[in-house]
mmCIF file with all atom_site columns, N, CA and C in Angstrom:
data_model
loop_
_atom_site.group_PDB
_atom_site.id
_atom_site.type_symbol
_atom_site.label_atom_id
_atom_site.label_alt_id
_atom_site.label_comp_id
_atom_site.label_asym_id
_atom_site.label_entity_id
_atom_site.label_seq_id
_atom_site.pdbx_PDB_ins_code
_atom_site.Cartn_x
_atom_site.Cartn_y
_atom_site.Cartn_z
_atom_site.occupancy
_atom_site.B_iso_or_equiv
_atom_site.pdbx_formal_charge
_atom_site.auth_seq_id
_atom_site.auth_comp_id
_atom_site.auth_asym_id
_atom_site.auth_atom_id
_atom_site.pdbx_PDB_model_num
ATOM 1   N N  . MET A 1 1  ? 26.588  0.293   3.945   1.00 0.00 ? 353 MET A N  1
ATOM 2   C CA . MET A 1 1  ? 26.865  1.003   3.342   1.00 0.00 ? 353 MET A CA 1
ATOM 3   C C  . MET A 1 1  ? 27.645  -0.752  2.724   1.00 0.00 ? 353 MET A C  1
ATOM 4   N N  . PRO A 1 2  ? 28.012  -0.590  1.359   1.00 0.00 ? 354 PRO A N  1
ATOM 5   C CA . PRO A 1 2  ? 28.611  -1.833  0.205   1.00 0.00 ? 354 PRO A CA 1
ATOM 6   C C  . PRO A 1 2  ? 29.624  -2.306  0.826   1.00 0.00 ? 354 PRO A C  1
ATOM 7   N N  . ASP A 1 3  ? 29.537  -4.177  1.019   1.00 0.00 ? 355 ASP A N  1
ATOM 8   C CA . ASP A 1 3  ? 31.041  -4.321  0.891   1.00 0.00 ? 355 ASP A CA 1
ATOM 9   C C  . ASP A 1 3  ? 31.930  -4.722  -0.002  1.00 0.00 ? 355 ASP A C  1
ATOM 10  N N  . ASN A 1 4  ? 31.318  -4.321  -1.288  1.00 0.00 ? 356 ASN A N  1
ATOM 11  C CA . ASN A 1 4  ? 32.522  -3.629  -2.068  1.00 0.00 ? 356 ASN A CA 1
ATOM 12  C C  . ASN A 1 4  ? 32.518  -2.436  -2.087  1.00 0.00 ? 356 ASN A C  1
ATOM 13  N N  . PRO A 1 5  ? 33.895  -1.518  -2.539  1.00 0.00 ? 357 PRO A N  1
ATOM 14  C CA . PRO A 1 5  ? 33.731  0.195   -2.376  1.00 0.00 ? 357 PRO A CA 1
ATOM 15  C C  . PRO A 1 5  ? 33.233  0.184   -4.096  1.00 0.00 ? 357 PRO A C  1
ATOM 16  N N  . GLU A 1 6  ? 33.386  -0.979  -4.676  1.00 0.00 ? 358 GLU A N  1
ATOM 17  C CA . GLU A 1 6  ? 32.602  -0.290  -6.595  1.00 0.00 ? 358 GLU A CA 1
ATOM 18  C C  . GLU A 1 6  ? 31.546  -0.814  -6.391  1.00 0.00 ? 358 GLU A C  1
ATOM 19  N N  . GLU A 1 7  ? 30.158  -0.973  -5.754  1.00 0.00 ? 359 GLU A N  1
ATOM 20  C CA . GLU A 1 7  ? 29.305  -1.210  -5.879  1.00 0.00 ? 359 GLU A CA 1
ATOM 21  C C  . GLU A 1 7  ? 28.610  0.014   -4.620  1.00 0.00 ? 359 GLU A C  1
ATOM 22  N N  . LYS A 1 8  ? 27.942  0.907   -5.666  1.00 0.00 ? 360 LYS A N  1
ATOM 23  C CA . LYS A 1 8  ? 27.024  2.297   -5.444  1.00 0.00 ? 360 LYS A CA 1
ATOM 24  C C  . LYS A 1 8  ? 26.412  2.306   -5.289  1.00 0.00 ? 360 LYS A C  1
ATOM 25  N N  . LEU A 1 9  ? 24.831  3.017   -4.575  1.00 0.00 ? 361 LEU A N  1
ATOM 26  C CA . LEU A 1 9  ? 23.474  2.844   -4.531  1.00 0.00 ? 361 LEU A CA 1
ATOM 27  C C  . LEU A 1 9  ? 23.091  4.387   -5.221  1.00 0.00 ? 361 LEU A C  1
ATOM 28  N N  . LEU A 1 10 ? 22.437  3.182   -6.013  1.00 0.00 ? 362 LEU A N  1
ATOM 29  C CA . LEU A 1 10 ? 21.505  5.140   -6.854  1.00 0.00 ? 362 LEU A CA 1
ATOM 30  C C  . LEU A 1 10 ? 20.308  4.662   -6.730  1.00 0.00 ? 362 LEU A C  1
ATOM 31  N N  . ILE A 1 11 ? 19.575  6.532   -6.401  1.00 0.00 ? 363 ILE A N  1
ATOM 32  C CA . ILE A 1 11 ? 18.639  6.566   -5.266  1.00 0.00 ? 363 ILE A CA 1
ATOM 33  C C  . ILE A 1 11 ? 17.547  7.202   -7.295  1.00 0.00 ? 363 ILE A C  1
ATOM 34  N N  . LEU A 1 12 ? 16.689  6.683   -7.966  1.00 0.00 ? 364 LEU A N  1
ATOM 35  C CA . LEU A 1 12 ? 16.370  7.316   -8.316  1.00 0.00 ? 364 LEU A CA 1
ATOM 36  C C  . LEU A 1 12 ? 15.486  8.326   -8.500  1.00 0.00 ? 364 LEU A C  1
ATOM 37  N N  . GLN A 1 13 ? 14.890  9.171   -8.903  1.00 0.00 ? 365 GLN A N  1
ATOM 38  C CA . GLN A 1 13 ? 12.981  9.508   -8.682  1.00 0.00 ? 365 GLN A CA 1
ATOM 39  C C  . GLN A 1 13 ? 12.319  8.465   -9.895  1.00 0.00 ? 365 GLN A C  1
ATOM 40  N N  . LEU A 1 14 ? 11.064  8.260   -9.514  1.00 0.00 ? 366 LEU A N  1
ATOM 41  C CA . LEU A 1 14 ? 10.466  7.331   -10.005 1.00 0.00 ? 366 LEU A CA 1
ATOM 42  C C  . LEU A 1 14 ? 8.627   8.053   -10.652 1.00 0.00 ? 366 LEU A C  1
ATOM 43  N N  . SER A 1 15 ? 8.579   8.386   -11.572 1.00 0.00 ? 367 SER A N  1
ATOM 44  C CA . SER A 1 15 ? 7.186   8.472   -11.508 1.00 0.00 ? 367 SER A CA 1
ATOM 45  C C  . SER A 1 15 ? 5.461   8.200   -10.930 1.00 0.00 ? 367 SER A C  1
ATOM 46  N N  . GLU A 1 16 ? 5.017   8.791   -10.620 1.00 0.00 ? 368 GLU A N  1
ATOM 47  C CA . GLU A 1 16 ? 3.301   8.070   -10.171 1.00 0.00 ? 368 GLU A CA 1
ATOM 48  C C  . GLU A 1 16 ? 3.710   6.202   -10.871 1.00 0.00 ? 368 GLU A C  1
ATOM 49  N N  . ASP A 1 17 ? 2.857   6.485   -12.287 1.00 0.00 ? 369 ASP A N  1
ATOM 50  C CA . ASP A 1 17 ? 3.450   5.322   -12.658 1.00 0.00 ? 369 ASP A CA 1
ATOM 51  C C  . ASP A 1 17 ? 4.318   3.721   -11.928 1.00 0.00 ? 369 ASP A C  1
ATOM 52  N N  . SER A 1 18 ? 5.673   4.402   -12.339 1.00 0.00 ? 370 SER A N  1
ATOM 53  C CA . SER A 1 18 ? 6.900   3.504   -11.467 1.00 0.00 ? 370 SER A CA 1
ATOM 54  C C  . SER A 1 18 ? 6.024   3.582   -10.395 1.00 0.00 ? 370 SER A C  1
ATOM 55  N N  . ARG A 1 19 ? 6.031   3.898   -9.178  1.00 0.00 ? 371 ARG A N  1
ATOM 56  C CA . ARG A 1 19 ? 5.954   3.797   -7.785  1.00 0.00 ? 371 ARG A CA 1
ATOM 57  C C  . ARG A 1 19 ? 4.484   3.327   -7.148  1.00 0.00 ? 371 ARG A C  1
ATOM 58  N N  . LYS A 1 20 ? 3.684   3.412   -7.787  1.00 0.00 ? 372 LYS A N  1
ATOM 59  C CA . LYS A 1 20 ? 2.373   1.939   -7.901  1.00 0.00 ? 372 LYS A CA 1
ATOM 60  C C  . LYS A 1 20 ? 2.923   1.035   -8.062  1.00 0.00 ? 372 LYS A C  1
ATOM 61  N N  . ILE A 1 21 ? 3.601   0.782   -9.070  1.00 0.00 ? 373 ILE A N  1
ATOM 62  C CA . ILE A 1 21 ? 4.309   -0.557  -10.107 1.00 0.00 ? 373 ILE A CA 1
ATOM 63  C C  . ILE A 1 21 ? 5.634   -1.380  -9.177  1.00 0.00 ? 373 ILE A C  1
ATOM 64  N N  . ALA A 1 22 ? 6.033   -0.498  -8.152  1.00 0.00 ? 374 ALA A N  1
ATOM 65  C CA . ALA A 1 22 ? 7.442   -1.096  -7.185  1.00 0.00 ? 374 ALA A CA 1
ATOM 66  C C  . ALA A 1 22 ? 6.078   -0.968  -6.163  1.00 0.00 ? 374 ALA A C  1
ATOM 67  N N  . ARG A 1 23 ? 4.845   -0.387  -5.327  1.00 0.00 ? 375 ARG A N  1
ATOM 68  C CA . ARG A 1 23 ? 4.718   -0.727  -4.198  1.00 0.00 ? 375 ARG A CA 1
ATOM 69  C C  . ARG A 1 23 ? 4.221   -2.521  -5.030  1.00 0.00 ? 375 ARG A C  1
ATOM 70  N N  . LEU A 1 24 ? 3.308   -2.277  -6.163  1.00 0.00 ? 376 LEU A N  1
ATOM 71  C CA . LEU A 1 24 ? 2.487   -3.723  -6.345  1.00 0.00 ? 376 LEU A CA 1
ATOM 72  C C  . LEU A 1 24 ? 3.997   -5.286  -6.252  1.00 0.00 ? 376 LEU A C  1
ATOM 73  N N  . LEU A 1 25 ? 4.481   -5.060  -6.765  1.00 0.00 ? 377 LEU A N  1
ATOM 74  C CA . LEU A 1 25 ? 5.589   -6.070  -6.691  1.00 0.00 ? 377 LEU A CA 1
ATOM 75  C C  . LEU A 1 25 ? 6.230   -6.017  -5.245  1.00 0.00 ? 377 LEU A C  1
ATOM 76  N N  . SER A 1 26 ? 6.163   -5.371  -4.802  1.00 0.00 ? 378 SER A N  1
ATOM 77  C CA . SER A 1 26 ? 6.615   -5.928  -3.199  1.00 0.00 ? 378 SER A CA 1
ATOM 78  C C  . SER A 1 26 ? 5.662   -6.019  -2.265  1.00 0.00 ? 378 SER A C  1
ATOM 79  N N  . SER A 1 27 ? 4.095   -5.950  -2.970  1.00 0.00 ? 379 SER A N  1
ATOM 80  C CA . SER A 1 27 ? 3.081   -6.997  -2.082  1.00 0.00 ? 379 SER A CA 1
ATOM 81  C C  . SER A 1 27 ? 3.290   -8.331  -1.567  1.00 0.00 ? 379 SER A C  1
ATOM 82  N N  . GLU A 1 28 ? 3.435   -8.797  -0.807  1.00 0.00 ? 380 GLU A N  1
ATOM 83  C CA . GLU A 1 28 ? 3.830   -10.849 -0.960  1.00 0.00 ? 380 GLU A CA 1
ATOM 84  C C  . GLU A 1 28 ? 2.693   -11.568 -1.935  1.00 0.00 ? 380 GLU A C  1
ATOM 85  N N  . THR A 1 29 ? 1.735   -11.076 -1.561  1.00 0.00 ? 381 THR A N  1
ATOM 86  C CA . THR A 1 29 ? 0.358   -11.419 -2.547  1.00 0.00 ? 381 THR A CA 1
ATOM 87  C C  . THR A 1 29 ? 0.504   -11.091 -4.207  1.00 0.00 ? 381 THR A C  1
ATOM 88  N N  . SER A 1 30 ? 1.211   -10.474 -4.366  1.00 0.00 ? 382 SER A N  1
ATOM 89  C CA . SER A 1 30 ? 1.424   -10.975 -5.861  1.00 0.00 ? 382 SER A CA 1
ATOM 90  C C  . SER A 1 30 ? 2.883   -10.751 -6.170  1.00 0.00 ? 382 SER A C  1
ATOM 91  N N  . ILE A 1 31 ? 3.476   -11.154 -5.209  1.00 0.00 ? 383 ILE A N  1
ATOM 92  C CA . ILE A 1 31 ? 4.089   -12.680 -5.599  1.00 0.00 ? 383 ILE A CA 1
ATOM 93  C C  . ILE A 1 31 ? 4.320   -13.545 -5.553  1.00 0.00 ? 383 ILE A C  1
ATOM 94  N N  . ARG A 1 32 ? 3.491   -14.317 -5.080  1.00 0.00 ? 384 ARG A N  1
ATOM 95  C CA . ARG A 1 32 ? 2.797   -15.629 -4.702  1.00 0.00 ? 384 ARG A CA 1
ATOM 96  C C  . ARG A 1 32 ? 2.085   -15.066 -6.074  1.00 0.00 ? 384 ARG A C  1
ATOM 97  N N  . ILE A 1 33 ? 1.266   -14.600 -6.364  1.00 0.00 ? 385 ILE A N  1
ATOM 98  C CA . ILE A 1 33 ? 0.512   -14.616 -7.689  1.00 0.00 ? 385 ILE A CA 1
ATOM 99  C C  . ILE A 1 33 ? 2.119   -14.753 -9.098  1.00 0.00 ? 385 ILE A C  1
ATOM 100 N N  . LEU A 1 34 ? 3.061   -13.813 -8.944  1.00 0.00 ? 386 LEU A N  1
ATOM 101 C CA . LEU A 1 34 ? 3.961   -14.219 -9.790  1.00 0.00 ? 386 LEU A CA 1
ATOM 102 C C  . LEU A 1 34 ? 4.583   -15.226 -10.171 1.00 0.00 ? 386 LEU A C  1
ATOM 103 N N  . LYS A 1 35 ? 4.816   -16.111 -8.979  1.00 0.00 ? 387 LYS A N  1
ATOM 104 C CA . LYS A 1 35 ? 5.540   -17.325 -8.970  1.00 0.00 ? 387 LYS A CA 1
ATOM 105 C C  . LYS A 1 35 ? 4.370   -18.519 -9.427  1.00 0.00 ? 387 LYS A C  1
ATOM 106 N N  . LEU A 1 36 ? 3.064   -18.531 -8.927  1.00 0.00 ? 388 LEU A N  1
ATOM 107 C CA . LEU A 1 36 ? 2.278   -19.595 -9.517  1.00 0.00 ? 388 LEU A CA 1
ATOM 108 C C  . LEU A 1 36 ? 2.094   -19.616 -11.036 1.00 0.00 ? 388 LEU A C  1
ATOM 109 N N  . LEU A 1 37 ? 1.995   -17.994 -11.815 1.00 0.00 ? 389 LEU A N  1
ATOM 110 C CA . LEU A 1 37 ? 1.869   -17.574 -12.604 1.00 0.00 ? 389 LEU A CA 1
ATOM 111 C C  . LEU A 1 37 ? 2.973   -17.869 -13.429 1.00 0.00 ? 389 LEU A C  1
ATOM 112 N N  . ASN A 1 38 ? 4.229   -18.610 -13.526 1.00 0.00 ? 390 ASN A N  1
ATOM 113 C CA . ASN A 1 38 ? 5.624   -18.055 -13.629 1.00 0.00 ? 390 ASN A CA 1
ATOM 114 C C  . ASN A 1 38 ? 5.594   -19.902 -13.981 1.00 0.00 ? 390 ASN A C  1
ATOM 115 N N  . LYS A 1 39 ? 4.670   -21.031 -12.790 1.00 0.00 ? 391 LYS A N  1
ATOM 116 C CA . LYS A 1 39 ? 5.105   -22.013 -12.886 1.00 0.00 ? 391 LYS A CA 1
ATOM 117 C C  . LYS A 1 39 ? 3.728   -22.778 -14.199 1.00 0.00 ? 391 LYS A C  1
ATOM 118 N N  . LYS A 1 40 ? 2.853   -21.727 -14.288 1.00 0.00 ? 392 LYS A N  1
ATOM 119 C CA . LYS A 1 40 ? 1.812   -22.861 -15.234 1.00 0.00 ? 392 LYS A CA 1
ATOM 120 C C  . LYS A 1 40 ? 1.044   -21.077 -15.321 1.00 0.00 ? 392 LYS A C  1
ATOM 121 N N  . SER A 1 41 ? 0.222   -21.270 -16.754 1.00 0.00 ? 393 SER A N  1
ATOM 122 C CA . SER A 1 41 ? -0.823  -20.254 -17.424 1.00 0.00 ? 393 SER A CA 1
ATOM 123 C C  . SER A 1 41 ? -1.941  -20.457 -16.100 1.00 0.00 ? 393 SER A C  1
ATOM 124 N N  . MET A 1 42 ? -2.914  -19.139 -15.457 1.00 0.00 ? 394 MET A N  1
ATOM 125 C CA . MET A 1 42 ? -4.549  -19.827 -15.089 1.00 0.00 ? 394 MET A CA 1
ATOM 126 C C  . MET A 1 42 ? -4.659  -18.476 -15.431 1.00 0.00 ? 394 MET A C  1
ATOM 127 N N  . SER A 1 43 ? -6.595  -18.813 -15.787 1.00 0.00 ? 395 SER A N  1
ATOM 128 C CA . SER A 1 43 ? -7.546  -17.663 -15.589 1.00 0.00 ? 395 SER A CA 1
ATOM 129 C C  . SER A 1 43 ? -7.634  -16.975 -14.800 1.00 0.00 ? 395 SER A C  1
ATOM 130 N N  . GLN A 1 44 ? -8.257  -15.879 -14.797 1.00 0.00 ? 396 GLN A N  1
ATOM 131 C CA . GLN A 1 44 ? -9.014  -15.919 -13.117 1.00 0.00 ? 396 GLN A CA 1
ATOM 132 C C  . GLN A 1 44 ? -9.956  -16.078 -12.438 1.00 0.00 ? 396 GLN A C  1
ATOM 133 N N  . GLU A 1 45 ? -9.786  -17.511 -13.153 1.00 0.00 ? 397 GLU A N  1
ATOM 134 C CA . GLU A 1 45 ? -11.271 -18.341 -12.238 1.00 0.00 ? 397 GLU A CA 1
ATOM 135 C C  . GLU A 1 45 ? -10.173 -18.498 -11.288 1.00 0.00 ? 397 GLU A C  1
ATOM 136 N N  . THR A 1 46 ? -9.448  -19.649 -11.577 1.00 0.00 ? 398 THR A N  1
ATOM 137 C CA . THR A 1 46 ? -8.574  -20.925 -11.019 1.00 0.00 ? 398 THR A CA 1
ATOM 138 C C  . THR A 1 46 ? -7.483  -19.885 -10.464 1.00 0.00 ? 398 THR A C  1
ATOM 139 N N  . LEU A 1 47 ? -6.690  -18.862 -10.762 1.00 0.00 ? 399 LEU A N  1
ATOM 140 C CA . LEU A 1 47 ? -6.192  -18.408 -10.038 1.00 0.00 ? 399 LEU A CA 1
ATOM 141 C C  . LEU A 1 47 ? -6.383  -18.287 -7.547  1.00 0.00 ? 399 LEU A C  1
ATOM 142 N N  . PRO A 1 48 ? -7.774  -17.941 -8.108  1.00 0.00 ? 400 PRO A N  1
ATOM 143 C CA . PRO A 1 48 ? -7.912  -17.308 -6.326  1.00 0.00 ? 400 PRO A CA 1
ATOM 144 C C  . PRO A 1 48 ? -7.452  -18.771 -5.541  1.00 0.00 ? 400 PRO A C  1
ATOM 145 N N  . MET A 1 49 ? -8.212  -19.973 -6.223  1.00 0.00 ? 401 MET A N  1
ATOM 146 C CA . MET A 1 49 ? -8.032  -21.108 -5.935  1.00 0.00 ? 401 MET A CA 1
ATOM 147 C C  . MET A 1 49 ? -6.861  -21.774 -5.438  1.00 0.00 ? 401 MET A C  1
ATOM 148 N N  . SER A 1 50 ? -6.385  -21.139 -6.424  1.00 0.00 ? 402 SER A N  1
ATOM 149 C CA . SER A 1 50 ? -4.715  -21.385 -6.536  1.00 0.00 ? 402 SER A CA 1
ATOM 150 C C  . SER A 1 50 ? -3.846  -21.292 -5.325  1.00 0.00 ? 402 SER A C  1
ATOM 151 N N  . LEU A 1 51 ? -4.009  -19.785 -5.480  1.00 0.00 ? 403 LEU A N  1
ATOM 152 C CA . LEU A 1 51 ? -3.921  -18.654 -4.462  1.00 0.00 ? 403 LEU A CA 1
ATOM 153 C C  . LEU A 1 51 ? -4.539  -19.451 -2.425  1.00 0.00 ? 403 LEU A C  1
ATOM 154 N N  . GLU A 1 52 ? -5.351  -19.871 -2.451  1.00 0.00 ? 404 GLU A N  1
ATOM 155 C CA . GLU A 1 52 ? -5.666  -20.148 -0.895  1.00 0.00 ? 404 GLU A CA 1
ATOM 156 C C  . GLU A 1 52 ? -4.692  -21.599 -0.907  1.00 0.00 ? 404 GLU A C  1
ATOM 157 N N  . CYS A 1 53 ? -4.706  -22.708 -2.380  1.00 0.00 ? 405 CYS A N  1
ATOM 158 C CA . CYS A 1 53 ? -3.845  -23.914 -1.715  1.00 0.00 ? 405 CYS A CA 1
ATOM 159 C C  . CYS A 1 53 ? -2.208  -23.588 -1.711  1.00 0.00 ? 405 CYS A C  1
ATOM 160 N N  . VAL A 1 54 ? -2.132  -22.445 -2.148  1.00 0.00 ? 406 VAL A N  1
ATOM 161 C CA . VAL A 1 54 ? -0.218  -22.135 -1.607  1.00 0.00 ? 406 VAL A CA 1
ATOM 162 C C  . VAL A 1 54 ? 0.047   -21.538 0.287   1.00 0.00 ? 406 VAL A C  1
#
């Protein structure tokens, strides 16, 4: 139950593509990749090396 009675929980029906994206973004590895890419642009060759260091 929300602390604020004004807040509401919306439950939306998602397409299969939306479900895939939601699953992908909930992955810890995906979050680490996005954080690294937010700091600087990387190639597909340098990204795995950076992931090993984190």
